[in-house]
Amino acid sequence: MVDDGRMLADVVRYLVCPVCGADLELADRRLVCSGGHAFDIARQGYANLLPGNARPGTADTPEMVRARDEFLTAGHFAALADRLAWNVSRADPAFVMDAGAGTGHYLSRILDRVPDAAGLALDISKHAARRAAKAHPRCGAVVADLWRPFPLRDGAADTVVNVFAPRNATEFHRVLRDDGLLFTVTPSPRHLGTLVEPLGLLSIDKAKTERMDTALSGYFKLDSRQELETETVLTHGEVITLVGMGPSAHHVPPERLRERLERLPEPLSAPLSFVLSTYRRLE
């Protein structure tokens, strides 16, 4: 698919140059600034705004992105996507930034709920950005490092969304408008609980939510918190995909995971447990 830059047209007014901080604008399939810096728009519709010295070593690979897209498209996390979209829609934002957006799955569901909003997907993986750029007609996608200054204007976003991704409190605070909201999603200690021991997966830190509150304090105050408990039925192949989407992928070798799965029934049910938090920006 060849795109002419229209996928970024709705969000370019919020973007700034990652080199000098000047405003960006569309020109001849590129994003350009007054300082003379230019960034090509890929044919899939996304722009790479990583500084030249950035190293996307933690970026999702093409295989990881395909697996994530397949798993989410199958609807296993549909209840989470619907709840998050409903929560965000109540704020009626005009511009939503998804920090660590992956394939754009959750942002797309949000934009479906908020018909007049535009969305920007930020992710360090260009493979994820390719999919996110096509996730929704009102979604733009940019490759960016969440641990560096975001290529966004101060106060540009009405809402920031952060689902299972790194949280840069300083930058979230900077790019949100004064009364902006931050929506986060993290797994609870009960998430995948019945699979943790038999498959040797990493357990969720029981203090994870408290640590998040502490990390965001000084920039945000907790406005509300919900827990979402559901379950899904998975084939062994889907379990492998699910494990590959999280931190256990780096601790359980694929061959060991398959050996352990062979001892379990197929299909099998797994509990899904999420914490959805809403934070208000502090002055």
Coordinates of C-alpha atoms in Angstrom, one line a residue:
M1 CA 0.0 0.0 0.0
V2 CA 1.4 3.4 -1.0
D3 CA 0.2 6.4 1.1
D4 CA 0.6 10.1 0.2
G5 CA 0.9 11.3 3.8
R6 CA -2.8 11.7 4.5
M7 CA -2.5 9.4 7.5
L8 CA -0.4 12.1 9.2
A9 CA -2.4 15.1 8.0
D10 CA -4.7 15.1 11.1
V11 CA -1.9 15.1 13.6
V12 CA 1.0 17.0 11.9
R13 CA 0.0 20.3 13.6
Y14 CA 0.9 18.7 17.0
L15 CA 4.4 17.5 16.0
V16 CA 7.8 19.1 16.4
C17 CA 11.2 18.4 15.1
P18 CA 13.1 15.9 17.3
V19 CA 16.4 17.7 16.4
C20 CA 15.6 21.4 17.1
G21 CA 12.0 21.4 18.5
A22 CA 10.6 23.6 15.7
D23 CA 7.1 22.9 14.3
L24 CA 6.8 20.3 11.6
E25 CA 4.7 20.5 8.4
L26 CA 3.9 18.2 5.5
A27 CA 5.8 18.9 2.2
D28 CA 6.4 16.5 -0.7
R29 CA 5.9 13.3 1.3
R30 CA 8.2 14.6 4.0
L31 CA 7.9 16.3 7.4
V32 CA 10.0 19.4 7.4
C33 CA 10.8 22.2 9.9
S34 CA 12.0 25.8 9.6
G35 CA 15.4 24.7 10.8
G36 CA 16.0 22.7 7.6
H37 CA 15.5 19.2 9.0
A38 CA 13.4 16.8 7.0
F39 CA 12.0 13.3 7.7
D40 CA 10.6 11.0 5.0
I41 CA 7.2 9.6 5.3
A42 CA 7.3 5.8 4.6
R43 CA 5.1 4.5 1.9
Q44 CA 3.0 2.8 4.7
G45 CA 2.2 6.3 6.0
Y46 CA 4.3 6.6 9.2
A47 CA 7.2 8.8 9.9
N48 CA 10.4 7.9 11.8
L49 CA 11.3 10.8 14.2
L50 CA 14.0 9.0 16.1
P51 CA 17.1 11.2 16.6
G52 CA 20.1 10.1 14.6
N53 CA 21.9 8.7 17.7
A54 CA 18.9 6.7 18.9
R55 CA 19.2 2.9 19.0
P56 CA 15.8 1.0 18.9
G57 CA 17.3 -2.1 20.6
T58 CA 14.1 -2.9 22.5
A59 CA 11.8 -2.5 19.6
D60 CA 9.4 -5.2 18.7
T61 CA 10.5 -7.4 15.8
P62 CA 8.3 -8.2 12.7
E63 CA 7.5 -11.6 14.2
M64 CA 6.5 -10.1 17.5
V65 CA 4.3 -7.5 15.8
R66 CA 2.6 -10.1 13.6
A67 CA 1.9 -12.3 16.7
R68 CA 0.6 -9.3 18.7
D69 CA -1.7 -8.3 15.8
E70 CA -3.0 -11.8 15.4
F71 CA -3.7 -12.3 19.1
L72 CA -5.5 -8.9 19.5
T73 CA -7.4 -9.2 16.3
A74 CA -8.8 -12.6 17.6
G75 CA -10.5 -10.7 20.3
H76 CA -8.9 -12.2 23.4
F77 CA -8.5 -8.7 25.0
A78 CA -11.7 -7.3 23.6
A79 CA -13.2 -6.6 27.0
L80 CA -10.1 -4.5 27.9
A81 CA -10.2 -2.6 24.6
D82 CA -13.9 -1.8 25.0
R83 CA -13.6 -0.7 28.7
L84 CA -10.6 1.5 27.9
A85 CA -12.3 3.1 24.9
W86 CA -15.4 3.8 27.0
N87 CA -13.3 5.4 29.8
V88 CA -11.5 7.6 27.3
S89 CA -14.6 8.6 25.4
R90 CA -16.1 10.1 28.6
A91 CA -13.4 12.8 28.5
D92 CA -14.4 13.6 24.8
P93 CA -10.8 14.4 23.7
A94 CA -10.0 16.0 20.4
F95 CA -6.5 14.6 20.3
V96 CA -5.3 11.3 21.8
M97 CA -1.7 10.2 22.0
D98 CA -1.0 6.5 22.6
A99 CA 2.5 6.1 24.1
G100 CA 3.8 2.7 23.2
A101 CA 0.9 2.0 20.9
G102 CA 2.1 -1.1 19.2
T103 CA -0.1 -2.0 16.3
G104 CA -2.6 0.8 17.2
H105 CA -5.3 -1.7 18.3
Y106 CA -6.4 0.1 21.4
L107 CA -6.1 3.6 19.8
S108 CA -8.3 2.4 17.0
R109 CA -11.0 1.3 19.4
I110 CA -10.8 4.6 21.1
L111 CA -11.2 6.6 17.9
D112 CA -14.2 4.5 17.0
R113 CA -15.8 5.7 20.2
V114 CA -14.8 9.3 19.8
P115 CA -15.9 10.2 16.2
D116 CA -14.3 13.6 16.0
A117 CA -11.0 12.8 17.6
A118 CA -7.6 12.4 15.9
G119 CA -5.0 10.0 17.3
L120 CA -1.2 9.6 17.3
A121 CA 0.5 6.3 17.9
L122 CA 4.0 6.5 19.2
D123 CA 6.2 3.4 19.3
I124 CA 9.9 2.7 19.0
S125 CA 9.3 -0.2 16.5
K126 CA 8.9 0.8 12.9
H127 CA 7.2 -2.6 12.3
A128 CA 4.5 -1.6 14.8
A129 CA 4.3 1.9 13.3
R130 CA 3.6 0.4 9.9
R131 CA 0.5 -1.3 11.2
A132 CA -0.6 1.5 13.5
A133 CA -0.5 4.0 10.6
K134 CA -3.2 1.9 8.9
A135 CA -5.2 1.0 12.1
H136 CA -7.7 3.8 11.7
P137 CA -8.4 6.6 9.2
R138 CA -7.8 9.3 11.9
C139 CA -4.7 7.8 13.3
G140 CA -1.1 8.9 12.5
A141 CA 1.9 6.9 13.5
V142 CA 5.4 8.0 14.5
V143 CA 8.5 6.0 15.5
A144 CA 9.8 7.6 18.7
D145 CA 11.6 6.6 21.9
L146 CA 9.4 6.8 25.0
W147 CA 12.5 7.5 27.2
R148 CA 13.4 10.6 25.1
P149 CA 11.6 13.9 24.6
F150 CA 8.4 13.2 22.6
P151 CA 8.2 14.9 19.1
L152 CA 5.1 16.8 20.3
R153 CA 4.3 20.3 21.2
D154 CA 3.8 21.3 24.9
G155 CA 0.2 20.8 25.9
A156 CA -0.7 19.2 22.6
A157 CA -2.7 16.2 23.9
D158 CA -6.1 16.2 25.5
T159 CA -5.5 12.6 26.6
V160 CA -2.5 10.3 26.8
V161 CA -3.0 6.5 26.8
N162 CA -0.4 4.0 28.0
V163 CA -1.1 0.3 27.8
F164 CA 1.5 -2.2 29.0
A165 CA 4.2 0.3 28.0
P166 CA 7.0 2.3 29.6
R167 CA 5.8 5.4 31.5
N168 CA 7.7 8.7 31.1
A169 CA 6.0 10.9 33.7
T170 CA 7.9 14.0 32.7
E171 CA 7.0 13.8 29.0
F172 CA 3.4 12.8 29.7
H173 CA 3.1 15.9 31.9
R174 CA 4.7 18.1 29.3
V175 CA 2.6 17.1 26.3
L176 CA -0.7 17.0 28.1
R177 CA -2.9 20.2 28.3
D178 CA -3.5 21.7 31.8
D179 CA -6.6 19.6 32.4
G180 CA -5.5 16.6 30.5
L181 CA -5.9 13.0 31.5
L182 CA -3.6 10.0 31.5
F183 CA -5.1 6.6 31.1
T184 CA -2.9 3.6 32.0
V185 CA -3.4 -0.2 31.9
T186 CA -1.3 -2.7 33.8
P187 CA -1.8 -6.4 34.6
S188 CA -2.8 -7.3 38.1
P189 CA -1.1 -10.1 40.2
R190 CA -4.0 -12.3 39.1
H191 CA -3.3 -12.0 35.4
L192 CA -2.7 -15.4 33.8
G193 CA -2.5 -16.8 37.4
T194 CA -3.4 -20.4 36.5
L195 CA -0.6 -20.5 33.9
V196 CA 2.2 -18.9 35.9
E197 CA 3.4 -22.0 37.9
P198 CA 2.9 -24.8 35.3
L199 CA 4.6 -22.7 32.5
G200 CA 7.2 -21.1 34.7
L201 CA 6.1 -17.5 33.8
L202 CA 7.1 -14.4 35.6
S203 CA 4.5 -13.4 38.3
I204 CA 3.2 -9.9 38.5
D205 CA 4.7 -7.8 41.4
K206 CA 2.0 -7.3 44.0
A207 CA 3.2 -3.8 44.5
K208 CA 3.2 -2.9 40.8
T209 CA 0.3 -0.5 41.0
E210 CA 1.7 1.3 44.0
R211 CA 5.1 1.6 42.3
M212 CA 3.3 3.2 39.3
D213 CA 1.5 5.7 41.5
T214 CA 4.9 6.6 43.1
A215 CA 6.6 7.0 39.7
L216 CA 3.9 9.3 38.5
S217 CA 3.6 11.3 41.7
G218 CA 4.7 14.9 41.5
Y219 CA 3.3 15.1 37.9
F220 CA -0.1 13.4 38.3
K221 CA -2.7 12.5 40.9
L222 CA -4.9 9.4 40.8
D223 CA -8.4 10.3 39.7
S224 CA -10.0 6.8 39.5
R225 CA -9.1 3.1 39.3
Q226 CA -11.0 0.1 38.0
E227 CA -10.1 -3.6 37.9
L228 CA -11.3 -5.7 35.0
E229 CA -11.5 -9.5 35.6
T230 CA -12.4 -11.9 32.7
E231 CA -11.0 -15.0 31.1
T232 CA -10.2 -16.4 27.7
V233 CA -9.9 -19.8 26.1
L234 CA -6.6 -20.4 24.3
T235 CA -5.0 -23.1 22.1
H236 CA -1.4 -24.0 22.9
G237 CA -0.4 -21.8 19.9
E238 CA -2.2 -18.9 21.3
V239 CA -0.6 -19.3 24.7
I240 CA 2.8 -19.2 23.0
T241 CA 1.8 -16.0 21.3
L242 CA 0.5 -14.5 24.5
V243 CA 3.6 -15.4 26.4
G244 CA 5.7 -13.9 23.6
M245 CA 3.9 -10.5 24.1
G246 CA 5.1 -10.1 27.7
P247 CA 8.2 -10.1 29.8
S248 CA 8.2 -13.9 30.2
A249 CA 9.3 -14.2 26.6
H250 CA 12.8 -13.3 27.7
H251 CA 12.8 -15.8 30.5
V252 CA 11.1 -19.0 29.1
P253 CA 12.8 -20.4 26.0
P254 CA 10.2 -21.4 23.3
E255 CA 11.2 -25.1 23.4
R256 CA 10.8 -25.2 27.2
L257 CA 7.4 -23.5 26.9
R258 CA 6.2 -26.0 24.4
E259 CA 7.3 -28.9 26.5
R260 CA 5.4 -27.6 29.5
L261 CA 2.3 -26.9 27.4
E262 CA 2.2 -30.5 26.3
R263 CA 1.3 -31.5 29.8
L264 CA -1.7 -29.2 29.8
P265 CA -5.1 -29.7 28.2
E266 CA -6.0 -28.0 24.9
P267 CA -7.7 -25.6 24.7
L268 CA -7.3 -24.2 28.2
S269 CA -8.8 -21.2 30.0
A270 CA -6.7 -18.4 31.4
P271 CA -7.7 -15.6 33.8
L272 CA -7.2 -12.1 32.5
S273 CA -6.9 -9.3 35.1
F274 CA -6.2 -5.7 34.4
V275 CA -5.9 -2.5 36.4
L276 CA -7.2 0.6 34.6
S277 CA -6.1 3.9 36.1
T278 CA -7.0 7.5 35.3
Y279 CA -4.7 10.3 36.4
R280 CA -5.1 14.0 36.3
R281 CA -2.3 16.3 35.4
L282 CA -0.9 18.4 38.2
E283 CA 0.1 22.0 37.6

